[in-house]
């Protein structure tokens, strides 16, 4: 079909065939469809949507545009986790080694942070010497040896996504559930996994700010996994305030290692434990969520999760001594405090603003090619619901460039809300969407499969 016909078909709300979807993706990736026509089709998809079958076909076409990893020679279940992105979200550094210690293989391929959200690769690269750039053979060797490998998404994975995402970014077509689904799932399915746990964030710091949209995305992701024969569980989790206490790369490494040592902050521990437990269910390590949580607890308490992390850091060129002696990690020169202006309870610590303030200090990138400073960021001493007295420290800014501090301080001060009345912290795990049923169940009710 000629490209204008394809655009017209979607514009008029009709369903594209698998052959049409593949033809578009293949020709666009080869550079045979000009951006103006691809943009028109993306906008038609944005307004008209895609049904389950079209979304699965788009995912497959994008997946097949590049290289796929194959770990089928390894006899243990391969399970990964993906987050839709947040502020202070360092769970990958905790759950990859914890899940590996508890018995699944974790071939994790991560990206870098952009805008107010952080990226796993940036955090890992704060460890001196650590490199996520691994050949396939190195990745496989480390996966076999450590039970996990932590790689970088390269040009070889789903190149169609790279091209399409760049176009979506400049044509206001990023916020489309089928396009986001195909973008995420094409990259994740290329990892050769058997199962995937998704952390779909909602709240001010999330891509999907409304619960309803997060639920629709989670359902679409789970359904698309099922269409490809993969078991996918999605947790919808709160991102209205930063996760844990630290935001910024080396600061988040320290908090992750502390969590692996059993000393993590309550919310980070809760989410890491729950995501790991779902990975263990998908990997058939156990068939009960309660037992899976106990496996996480014992991987932490025995030190095995920390040991796995130290091993993978060393295998990937990093200095494992930095996990014991934090002075070996990058440190910022200056610290400034934000204090409570009144007695009361913390009612707001807006995640998006905190992410942008951290980016302003240099911890994140405004543009994809910006250079980041691994040492800088924020550490919160109070979180939502905590009682404060006037003058108490709420947040400490770690900086190296004094000229950036006033703007970050203003942003943080402007987004902290103190209420005179007690405030309940928001629940962290809001809903779960499990496997192929696409059924949304409230926390602590699990659909059997
Ligand atoms: N993350 C992705 O990888 N792709 C999207 O389209 C949106 C978020």
CSV table of C-alpha atoms and ligand atoms in Angstrom, one decimal:
chain,number,residue,atom,x,y,z
A,1,UNK,CA,0.0,0.0,0.0
A,2,UNK,CA,1.2,3.5,-0.9
A,3,UNK,CA,2.2,5.5,2.2
A,4,UNK,CA,-0.6,8.2,1.7
A,5,UNK,CA,-3.2,5.3,1.6
A,6,UNK,CA,-1.7,3.9,4.9
A,7,UNK,CA,-2.0,7.3,6.5
A,8,UNK,CA,-5.5,7.8,5.2
A,9,UNK,CA,-6.5,4.4,6.6
A,10,UNK,CA,-5.4,5.2,10.1
A,11,UNK,CA,-6.6,8.7,9.9
A,12,UNK,CA,-10.1,7.3,9.2
A,13,UNK,CA,-9.9,5.0,12.2
A,14,UNK,CA,-9.4,1.7,10.4
A,15,UNK,CA,-7.2,-1.1,11.6
A,16,UNK,CA,-3.9,-1.7,9.9
A,17,UNK,CA,-2.9,-5.2,8.9
A,18,UNK,CA,0.3,-6.8,10.2
A,19,UNK,CA,1.8,-6.6,6.7
A,20,UNK,CA,1.0,-2.8,6.5
A,21,UNK,CA,2.5,-2.2,10.0
A,22,UNK,CA,5.7,-4.2,9.1
A,23,UNK,CA,6.0,-2.5,5.7
A,24,UNK,CA,5.8,0.9,7.3
A,25,UNK,CA,8.4,0.1,10.1
A,26,UNK,CA,10.8,-1.6,7.7
A,27,UNK,CA,10.7,1.2,5.1
A,28,UNK,CA,10.9,4.0,7.7
A,29,UNK,CA,13.9,2.3,9.3
A,30,UNK,CA,15.7,2.0,6.0
A,31,UNK,CA,15.0,5.7,5.4
A,32,UNK,CA,12.6,5.1,2.5
A,33,UNK,CA,9.7,7.0,4.1
A,34,UNK,CA,10.3,10.7,4.7
A,35,UNK,CA,9.7,12.2,8.1
A,36,UNK,CA,6.7,14.2,7.0
A,37,UNK,CA,4.8,11.1,6.1
A,38,UNK,CA,5.9,9.2,9.2
A,39,UNK,CA,4.9,12.2,11.3
A,40,UNK,CA,1.4,12.2,9.7
A,41,UNK,CA,1.0,8.5,10.5
A,42,UNK,CA,2.2,9.0,14.1
A,43,UNK,CA,-0.3,11.8,14.5
A,44,UNK,CA,-3.1,9.6,13.1
A,45,UNK,CA,-2.1,6.8,15.6
A,46,UNK,CA,-2.1,9.4,18.4
A,47,UNK,CA,-5.7,10.4,17.6
A,48,UNK,CA,-7.1,7.1,16.4
A,49,UNK,CA,-5.1,4.7,18.6
A,50,UNK,CA,-4.3,1.1,17.8
A,51,UNK,CA,-6.1,-2.0,18.9
A,52,UNK,CA,-4.3,-4.9,20.8
A,53,UNK,CA,-3.4,-6.7,17.6
A,54,UNK,CA,-1.9,-3.6,15.9
A,55,UNK,CA,0.0,-2.7,19.0
A,56,UNK,CA,1.5,-6.2,19.2
A,57,UNK,CA,2.3,-6.1,15.4
A,58,UNK,CA,4.0,-2.7,15.8
A,59,UNK,CA,6.0,-4.0,18.8
A,60,UNK,CA,7.1,-7.0,16.8
A,61,UNK,CA,8.0,-5.0,13.7
A,62,UNK,CA,10.1,-2.7,15.9
A,63,UNK,CA,11.7,-5.6,17.7
A,64,UNK,CA,12.7,-7.2,14.4
A,65,UNK,CA,14.3,-4.0,13.1
A,66,UNK,CA,17.3,-4.9,15.2
A,67,UNK,CA,19.2,-7.5,17.1
A,68,UNK,CA,17.6,-9.9,19.6
A,69,UNK,CA,19.6,-11.5,22.4
A,70,UNK,CA,19.2,-15.2,22.8
A,71,UNK,CA,19.9,-16.8,26.2
A,72,UNK,CA,17.9,-19.9,25.5
A,73,UNK,CA,21.0,-22.0,26.2
A,74,UNK,CA,20.8,-21.0,29.9
A,75,UNK,CA,18.4,-23.3,31.7
A,76,UNK,CA,17.2,-20.8,34.3
A,77,UNK,CA,14.3,-18.3,33.8
A,78,UNK,CA,15.4,-14.9,32.5
A,79,UNK,CA,13.4,-12.1,34.1
A,80,UNK,CA,13.9,-8.3,33.9
A,81,UNK,CA,12.3,-5.2,35.4
A,82,UNK,CA,11.5,-1.9,33.7
A,83,UNK,CA,10.3,1.3,35.1
A,84,UNK,CA,8.5,4.0,33.2
A,85,UNK,CA,10.8,6.5,34.9
A,86,UNK,CA,10.8,8.5,38.1
A,87,UNK,CA,12.8,10.7,40.5
A,88,UNK,CA,15.1,8.9,43.0
A,89,UNK,CA,14.1,5.5,41.4
A,90,UNK,CA,17.1,3.4,42.0
A,91,UNK,CA,15.3,0.0,42.4
A,92,UNK,CA,17.2,-1.6,39.5
A,93,UNK,CA,20.4,-1.5,41.5
A,94,UNK,CA,18.8,-3.4,44.3
A,95,UNK,CA,16.4,-5.8,42.7
A,96,UNK,CA,18.7,-7.1,39.9
A,97,UNK,CA,21.2,-8.6,42.4
A,98,UNK,CA,18.4,-9.5,44.9
A,99,UNK,CA,16.4,-11.5,42.2
A,100,UNK,CA,19.7,-13.1,40.9
A,101,UNK,CA,20.6,-14.2,44.5
A,102,UNK,CA,17.1,-15.6,44.9
A,103,UNK,CA,17.3,-17.8,41.7
A,104,UNK,CA,16.5,-16.0,38.4
A,105,UNK,CA,18.8,-14.7,35.7
A,106,UNK,CA,18.5,-10.9,35.2
A,107,UNK,CA,19.8,-9.7,31.8
A,108,UNK,CA,19.2,-6.0,32.4
A,109,UNK,CA,19.6,-3.4,29.6
A,110,UNK,CA,19.1,0.1,30.8
A,111,UNK,CA,19.1,3.7,29.5
A,112,UNK,CA,20.3,7.1,30.6
A,113,UNK,CA,18.2,9.8,32.3
A,114,UNK,CA,16.6,12.6,30.5
A,115,UNK,CA,14.8,15.7,31.9
A,116,UNK,CA,13.6,15.3,35.5
A,117,UNK,CA,14.0,11.5,35.5
A,118,UNK,CA,17.2,9.6,36.3
A,119,UNK,CA,18.6,6.6,34.4
A,120,UNK,CA,20.1,3.4,35.7
A,121,UNK,CA,23.2,3.7,33.5
A,122,UNK,CA,24.1,7.1,35.0
A,123,UNK,CA,23.8,5.8,38.5
A,124,UNK,CA,26.0,2.7,37.7
A,125,UNK,CA,28.6,4.8,36.0
A,126,UNK,CA,29.0,6.8,39.2
A,127,UNK,CA,30.9,3.8,40.5
A,128,UNK,CA,34.6,4.3,39.5
A,129,UNK,CA,35.5,2.2,36.5
A,130,UNK,CA,32.1,0.6,36.0
A,131,UNK,CA,31.3,0.1,32.3
A,132,UNK,CA,27.9,-1.0,30.9
A,133,UNK,CA,29.3,-1.3,27.4
A,134,UNK,CA,29.6,-5.1,27.0
A,135,UNK,CA,29.8,-7.3,23.9
A,136,UNK,CA,27.2,-10.0,23.6
A,137,UNK,CA,29.8,-12.6,24.7
A,138,UNK,CA,30.8,-10.5,27.7
A,139,UNK,CA,27.2,-10.0,28.6
A,140,UNK,CA,26.5,-13.7,28.4
A,141,UNK,CA,29.6,-14.6,30.4
A,142,UNK,CA,28.8,-12.2,33.2
A,143,UNK,CA,25.1,-13.3,33.2
A,144,UNK,CA,26.2,-16.9,33.7
A,145,UNK,CA,28.8,-16.1,36.3
A,146,UNK,CA,26.9,-13.5,38.4
A,147,UNK,CA,23.2,-14.3,37.6
A,148,UNK,CA,22.9,-10.7,36.3
A,149,UNK,CA,24.5,-8.4,33.8
A,150,UNK,CA,23.9,-4.7,33.5
A,151,UNK,CA,24.3,-3.5,29.9
A,152,UNK,CA,23.6,-0.4,27.9
A,153,UNK,CA,21.0,-0.1,25.2
A,154,UNK,CA,23.0,0.1,22.0
A,155,UNK,CA,22.1,1.1,18.4
A,156,UNK,CA,21.6,-2.5,17.6
A,157,UNK,CA,18.5,-2.8,19.8
A,158,UNK,CA,15.2,-1.9,18.1
A,159,UNK,CA,16.7,0.8,15.8
A,160,UNK,CA,13.2,1.6,14.6
A,161,UNK,CA,12.4,2.8,18.1
A,162,UNK,CA,15.3,5.2,18.1
A,163,UNK,CA,14.2,6.8,14.9
A,164,UNK,CA,10.5,6.8,15.7
A,165,UNK,CA,11.1,8.2,19.2
A,166,UNK,CA,13.2,11.1,17.9
A,167,UNK,CA,10.3,11.9,15.5
A,168,UNK,CA,7.7,11.6,18.2
A,169,UNK,CA,9.7,13.9,20.4
A,170,UNK,CA,9.4,16.7,18.0
A,171,UNK,CA,5.9,16.1,16.7
A,172,UNK,CA,4.0,16.0,20.1
A,173,UNK,CA,3.2,12.3,19.6
A,174,UNK,CA,5.1,10.8,22.6
A,175,UNK,CA,1.9,10.5,24.8
A,176,UNK,CA,0.2,7.7,22.9
A,177,UNK,CA,-0.4,4.4,24.7
A,178,UNK,CA,0.2,2.1,21.7
A,179,UNK,CA,3.3,4.0,20.7
A,180,UNK,CA,4.7,4.0,24.2
A,181,UNK,CA,3.9,0.3,24.5
A,182,UNK,CA,5.6,-0.7,21.3
A,183,UNK,CA,8.6,1.5,22.2
A,184,UNK,CA,9.1,-0.1,25.6
A,185,UNK,CA,8.2,-3.6,24.8
A,186,UNK,CA,10.3,-3.8,21.6
A,187,UNK,CA,13.4,-3.0,23.6
A,188,UNK,CA,12.5,-5.3,26.5
A,189,UNK,CA,11.6,-8.3,24.3
A,190,UNK,CA,14.9,-7.9,22.5
A,191,UNK,CA,16.6,-8.9,25.7
A,192,UNK,CA,15.5,-12.6,25.2
A,193,UNK,CA,13.6,-12.6,28.5
A,194,UNK,CA,10.9,-15.1,29.7
A,195,UNK,CA,9.2,-12.6,32.0
A,196,UNK,CA,9.1,-8.9,32.8
A,197,UNK,CA,8.0,-6.9,35.8
A,198,UNK,CA,7.0,-3.3,35.0
A,199,UNK,CA,6.9,-0.4,37.4
A,200,UNK,CA,4.4,2.0,35.9
A,201,UNK,CA,4.7,5.3,37.8
A,202,UNK,CA,1.9,7.7,38.3
A,203,UNK,CA,1.8,11.1,40.0
A,204,UNK,CA,3.4,14.5,39.4
A,205,UNK,CA,6.9,13.0,38.7
A,206,UNK,CA,5.7,10.4,36.3
A,207,UNK,CA,5.2,10.2,32.6
A,208,UNK,CA,1.6,9.2,33.2
A,209,UNK,CA,0.4,11.6,35.8
A,210,UNK,CA,-3.2,10.3,36.1
A,211,UNK,CA,-3.9,6.9,37.6
A,212,UNK,CA,-6.3,6.1,34.8
A,213,UNK,CA,-3.6,6.7,32.1
A,214,UNK,CA,-1.1,4.6,34.1
A,215,UNK,CA,-3.6,1.8,34.3
A,216,UNK,CA,-4.3,2.0,30.6
A,217,UNK,CA,-0.5,1.8,29.8
A,218,UNK,CA,0.1,-1.0,32.3
A,219,UNK,CA,-2.8,-3.0,30.7
A,220,UNK,CA,-1.5,-2.4,27.2
A,221,UNK,CA,2.1,-3.4,28.2
A,222,UNK,CA,0.9,-6.6,29.9
A,223,UNK,CA,-1.4,-7.5,26.9
A,224,UNK,CA,1.5,-6.9,24.5
A,225,UNK,CA,3.8,-9.1,26.5
A,226,UNK,CA,1.1,-11.9,26.5
A,227,UNK,CA,0.7,-11.5,22.7
A,228,UNK,CA,4.4,-12.4,22.4
A,229,UNK,CA,4.1,-15.3,24.8
A,230,UNK,CA,5.8,-13.5,27.7
A,231,UNK,CA,4.5,-13.3,31.2
A,232,UNK,CA,4.4,-9.7,32.4
A,233,UNK,CA,3.3,-8.2,35.7
A,234,UNK,CA,2.9,-4.5,36.1
A,235,UNK,CA,2.7,-2.6,39.4
A,236,UNK,CA,1.3,0.9,39.3
A,237,UNK,CA,3.2,2.9,41.9
A,238,UNK,CA,3.2,6.4,43.3
A,239,UNK,CA,5.6,9.0,42.0
A,240,UNK,CA,4.2,12.1,43.7
A,241,UNK,CA,7.3,12.5,45.8
A,242,UNK,CA,10.9,11.1,45.2
A,243,UNK,CA,11.4,7.4,45.9
A,244,UNK,CA,13.8,6.9,48.9
A,245,UNK,CA,15.7,9.8,50.2
A,246,UNK,CA,18.5,10.3,47.6
A,247,UNK,CA,18.2,11.9,44.2
A,248,UNK,CA,21.5,12.1,42.2
A,249,UNK,CA,23.8,9.4,40.9
A,250,UNK,CA,26.5,8.6,43.5
A,251,UNK,CA,24.0,9.5,46.2
A,252,UNK,CA,21.6,7.0,44.8
A,253,UNK,CA,24.4,4.3,44.6
A,254,UNK,CA,25.0,4.8,48.3
A,255,UNK,CA,21.3,4.5,49.1
A,256,UNK,CA,21.0,1.4,47.0
A,257,UNK,CA,24.0,-0.3,48.7
A,258,UNK,CA,22.6,0.7,52.1
A,259,UNK,CA,19.3,-1.0,51.0
A,260,UNK,CA,21.3,-4.1,50.0
A,261,UNK,CA,22.8,-4.0,53.4
A,262,UNK,CA,19.3,-4.0,55.0
A,263,UNK,CA,19.4,-0.3,56.0
A,264,UNK,CA,17.3,1.2,53.2
A,265,UNK,CA,14.5,3.8,53.6
A,266,UNK,CA,11.0,2.3,54.1
A,267,UNK,CA,9.5,3.2,50.7
A,268,UNK,CA,12.5,2.0,48.7
A,269,UNK,CA,12.6,-1.2,50.6
A,270,UNK,CA,8.9,-1.8,50.1
A,271,UNK,CA,9.0,-1.3,46.4
A,272,UNK,CA,12.2,-3.2,45.8
A,273,UNK,CA,10.9,-6.1,47.8
A,274,UNK,CA,7.6,-6.2,45.9
A,275,UNK,CA,9.2,-5.9,42.4
A,276,UNK,CA,11.7,-8.6,43.2
A,277,UNK,CA,8.9,-10.8,44.6
A,278,UNK,CA,7.0,-10.5,41.3
A,279,UNK,CA,10.2,-11.3,39.3
A,280,UNK,CA,10.5,-14.5,41.4
A,281,UNK,CA,6.9,-15.4,40.7
A,282,UNK,CA,7.5,-14.9,36.9
A,283,UNK,CA,10.7,-17.0,37.1
A,284,UNK,CA,8.8,-19.8,38.8
A,285,UNK,CA,11.1,-19.7,41.8
A,286,UNK,CA,8.0,-19.9,43.9
A,287,UNK,CA,4.3,-19.6,43.3
A,288,UNK,CA,3.3,-17.5,46.3
A,289,UNK,CA,3.9,-13.8,46.7
A,290,UNK,CA,4.4,-14.3,50.4
A,291,UNK,CA,7.1,-16.9,49.8
A,292,UNK,CA,8.7,-14.7,47.2
A,293,UNK,CA,8.9,-11.7,49.6
A,294,UNK,CA,10.6,-14.0,52.1
A,295,UNK,CA,13.2,-15.0,49.5
A,296,UNK,CA,13.9,-11.3,49.0
A,297,UNK,CA,14.3,-10.8,52.7
A,298,UNK,CA,16.7,-13.7,53.0
A,299,UNK,CA,18.8,-12.6,50.0
A,300,UNK,CA,19.2,-9.2,51.8
A,301,UNK,CA,19.7,-10.6,55.3
A,302,UNK,CA,22.3,-13.2,54.2
A,303,UNK,CA,24.3,-10.6,52.3
A,304,UNK,CA,23.9,-12.6,49.1
A,305,UNK,CA,22.3,-9.8,47.2
A,306,UNK,CA,25.1,-7.4,48.1
A,307,UNK,CA,27.6,-10.0,47.2
A,308,UNK,CA,26.0,-10.4,43.7
A,309,UNK,CA,26.1,-6.7,43.2
A,310,UNK,CA,29.8,-6.5,44.3
A,311,UNK,CA,30.6,-9.3,41.9
A,312,UNK,CA,28.9,-7.8,38.9
A,313,UNK,CA,30.4,-4.4,39.6
A,314,UNK,CA,33.9,-6.0,39.6
A,315,UNK,CA,33.2,-8.0,36.5
A,316,UNK,CA,32.1,-4.8,34.7
A,317,UNK,CA,35.3,-3.0,35.6
A,318,UNK,CA,34.0,-1.1,38.7
A,319,UNK,CA,35.8,-0.9,42.0
A,320,UNK,CA,33.8,-3.1,44.5
A,321,UNK,CA,35.6,-1.5,47.4
A,322,UNK,CA,33.5,1.6,46.8
A,323,UNK,CA,30.5,-0.3,48.0
A,324,UNK,CA,32.2,-0.5,51.5
A,325,UNK,CA,34.1,2.7,51.5
A,326,UNK,CA,31.8,5.4,50.1
A,327,UNK,CA,34.7,7.9,50.1
A,328,UNK,CA,35.8,6.2,46.9
A,329,UNK,CA,32.6,7.4,45.1
A,330,UNK,CA,32.4,11.0,43.7
A,331,UNK,CA,31.6,13.6,46.4
A,332,UNK,CA,30.2,17.1,46.0
A,333,UNK,CA,32.1,20.1,47.5
A,334,UNK,CA,29.2,22.0,48.9
A,335,UNK,CA,26.1,21.3,51.0
A,336,UNK,CA,23.2,23.6,51.5
A,337,UNK,CA,20.1,22.9,53.6
A,338,UNK,CA,16.5,23.6,53.0
A,339,UNK,CA,14.7,23.9,56.4
A,340,UNK,CA,11.1,23.9,57.5
A,341,UNK,CA,9.5,27.3,57.6
A,342,UNK,CA,6.9,26.3,60.2
A,343,UNK,CA,5.9,23.5,62.5
A,344,UNK,CA,3.6,20.9,60.9
A,345,UNK,CA,3.6,17.9,58.6
A,346,UNK,CA,5.1,17.5,55.2
A,347,UNK,CA,2.1,17.5,52.8
A,348,UNK,CA,4.0,18.0,49.5
A,349,UNK,CA,7.4,17.3,48.0
A,350,UNK,CA,6.6,17.5,44.4
A,351,UNK,CA,8.6,14.8,42.6
A,352,UNK,CA,8.9,16.6,39.2
A,353,UNK,CA,10.2,19.8,40.7
A,354,UNK,CA,12.7,17.8,42.8
A,355,UNK,CA,13.9,16.0,39.7
A,356,UNK,CA,14.3,19.3,37.8
A,357,UNK,CA,16.1,20.9,40.8
A,358,UNK,CA,18.5,17.9,40.9
A,359,UNK,CA,19.0,18.3,37.1
A,360,UNK,CA,19.7,22.0,37.6
A,361,UNK,CA,22.5,21.1,40.0
A,362,UNK,CA,24.0,18.9,37.2
A,363,UNK,CA,22.7,15.4,38.2
A,364,UNK,CA,20.5,15.1,35.1
A,365,UNK,CA,20.4,16.2,31.5
A,366,UNK,CA,18.2,18.8,29.9
A,367,UNK,CA,19.3,17.5,26.5
A,368,UNK,CA,20.4,14.0,25.5
A,369,UNK,CA,24.0,15.1,24.9
A,370,UNK,CA,24.5,17.0,28.1
A,371,UNK,CA,27.3,16.0,30.5
A,372,UNK,CA,26.3,15.1,34.0
A,373,UNK,CA,28.0,15.5,37.4
A,374,UNK,CA,27.8,12.1,39.2
A,375,UNK,CA,28.4,13.7,42.7
A,376,UNK,CA,25.6,16.2,42.9
A,377,UNK,CA,21.9,15.9,43.9
A,378,UNK,CA,19.5,16.0,46.9
A,379,UNK,CA,19.1,14.1,50.1
A,380,UNK,CA,15.8,14.3,51.9
A,381,UNK,CA,15.7,14.1,55.7
A,382,UNK,CA,11.9,14.3,55.7
A,383,UNK,CA,9.3,12.8,53.4
A,384,UNK,CA,5.5,13.2,53.1
A,385,UNK,CA,3.6,12.6,56.3
A,386,UNK,CA,6.7,13.3,58.5
A,387,UNK,CA,6.3,15.8,61.4
A,388,UNK,CA,8.6,18.8,61.3
A,389,UNK,CA,9.4,21.8,63.6
A,390,UNK,CA,10.4,25.2,62.1
A,391,UNK,CA,14.1,25.1,61.4
A,392,UNK,CA,14.4,21.3,60.9
A,393,UNK,CA,16.3,20.2,57.8
A,394,UNK,CA,14.1,18.8,55.1
A,395,UNK,CA,16.6,18.5,52.2
A,396,UNK,CA,20.3,18.9,51.7
A,397,UNK,CA,21.6,20.0,48.3
A,398,UNK,CA,25.0,18.5,47.2
A,399,UNK,CA,26.6,20.8,44.6
A,400,UNK,CA,29.9,21.5,42.9
A,401,UNK,CA,28.9,24.7,41.0
A,402,UNK,CA,27.7,27.4,43.3
A,403,UNK,CA,26.1,29.4,40.5
A,404,UNK,CA,23.5,26.6,40.1
A,405,UNK,CA,22.4,26.5,43.8
A,406,UNK,CA,20.1,29.6,44.1
A,407,UNK,CA,17.8,28.4,41.3
A,408,UNK,CA,17.6,24.8,42.7
A,409,UNK,CA,17.0,26.2,46.2
A,410,UNK,CA,14.1,28.4,45.0
A,411,UNK,CA,12.5,25.5,43.2
A,412,UNK,CA,12.8,23.2,46.2
A,413,UNK,CA,11.5,25.8,48.7
A,414,UNK,CA,8.6,26.6,46.4
A,415,UNK,CA,7.5,23.0,46.1
A,416,UNK,CA,7.5,22.0,49.8
A,417,UNK,CA,4.1,22.1,51.4
A,418,UNK,CA,3.8,22.0,55.2
A,419,UNK,CA,0.3,21.4,56.7
A,420,UNK,CA,-0.6,22.2,60.3
A,421,UNK,CA,-2.7,19.0,60.3
A,422,UNK,CA,-1.3,15.4,60.2
A,423,UNK,CA,-1.0,14.1,56.7
A,424,UNK,CA,-0.9,10.4,55.6
A,425,UNK,CA,1.9,9.5,53.2
A,426,UNK,CA,0.4,8.4,49.8
A,427,UNK,CA,0.2,4.6,49.4
A,428,UNK,CA,3.2,3.4,47.3
A,429,UNK,CA,1.7,0.5,45.4
A,430,UNK,CA,-1.6,1.5,44.0
A,431,UNK,CA,-2.6,-1.4,41.7
A,432,UNK,CA,-1.3,-4.4,40.0
A,433,UNK,CA,-2.0,-5.6,36.4
A,434,UNK,CA,-1.0,-9.2,36.1
A,435,UNK,CA,-0.1,-11.5,33.2
A,436,UNK,CA,-2.5,-11.9,30.2
A,437,UNK,CA,-5.7,-11.2,32.0
A,438,UNK,CA,-5.2,-7.5,31.9
A,439,UNK,CA,-7.2,-7.5,35.1
A,440,UNK,CA,-6.6,-4.6,37.5
A,441,UNK,CA,-6.6,-5.8,41.1
A,442,UNK,CA,-6.0,-3.7,44.2
A,443,UNK,CA,-2.8,-4.3,46.3
A,444,UNK,CA,-2.7,-7.6,48.1
A,445,UNK,CA,-5.2,-9.3,45.9
A,446,UNK,CA,-3.5,-11.5,43.4
A,447,UNK,CA,-5.0,-13.0,40.3
A,448,UNK,CA,-4.0,-16.6,40.0
A,449,UNK,CA,-2.6,-17.7,36.7
B,1,LIG,N1,9.9,5.2,27.4
B,1,LIG,C1,10.2,4.6,26.2
B,1,LIG,O1,11.1,3.8,26.2
B,1,LIG,N2,9.5,4.9,25.2
B,1,LIG,C2,8.4,5.8,25.2
B,1,LIG,O2,7.8,6.0,24.2
B,1,LIG,C3,8.1,6.4,26.4
B,1,LIG,C4,8.9,6.1,27.5
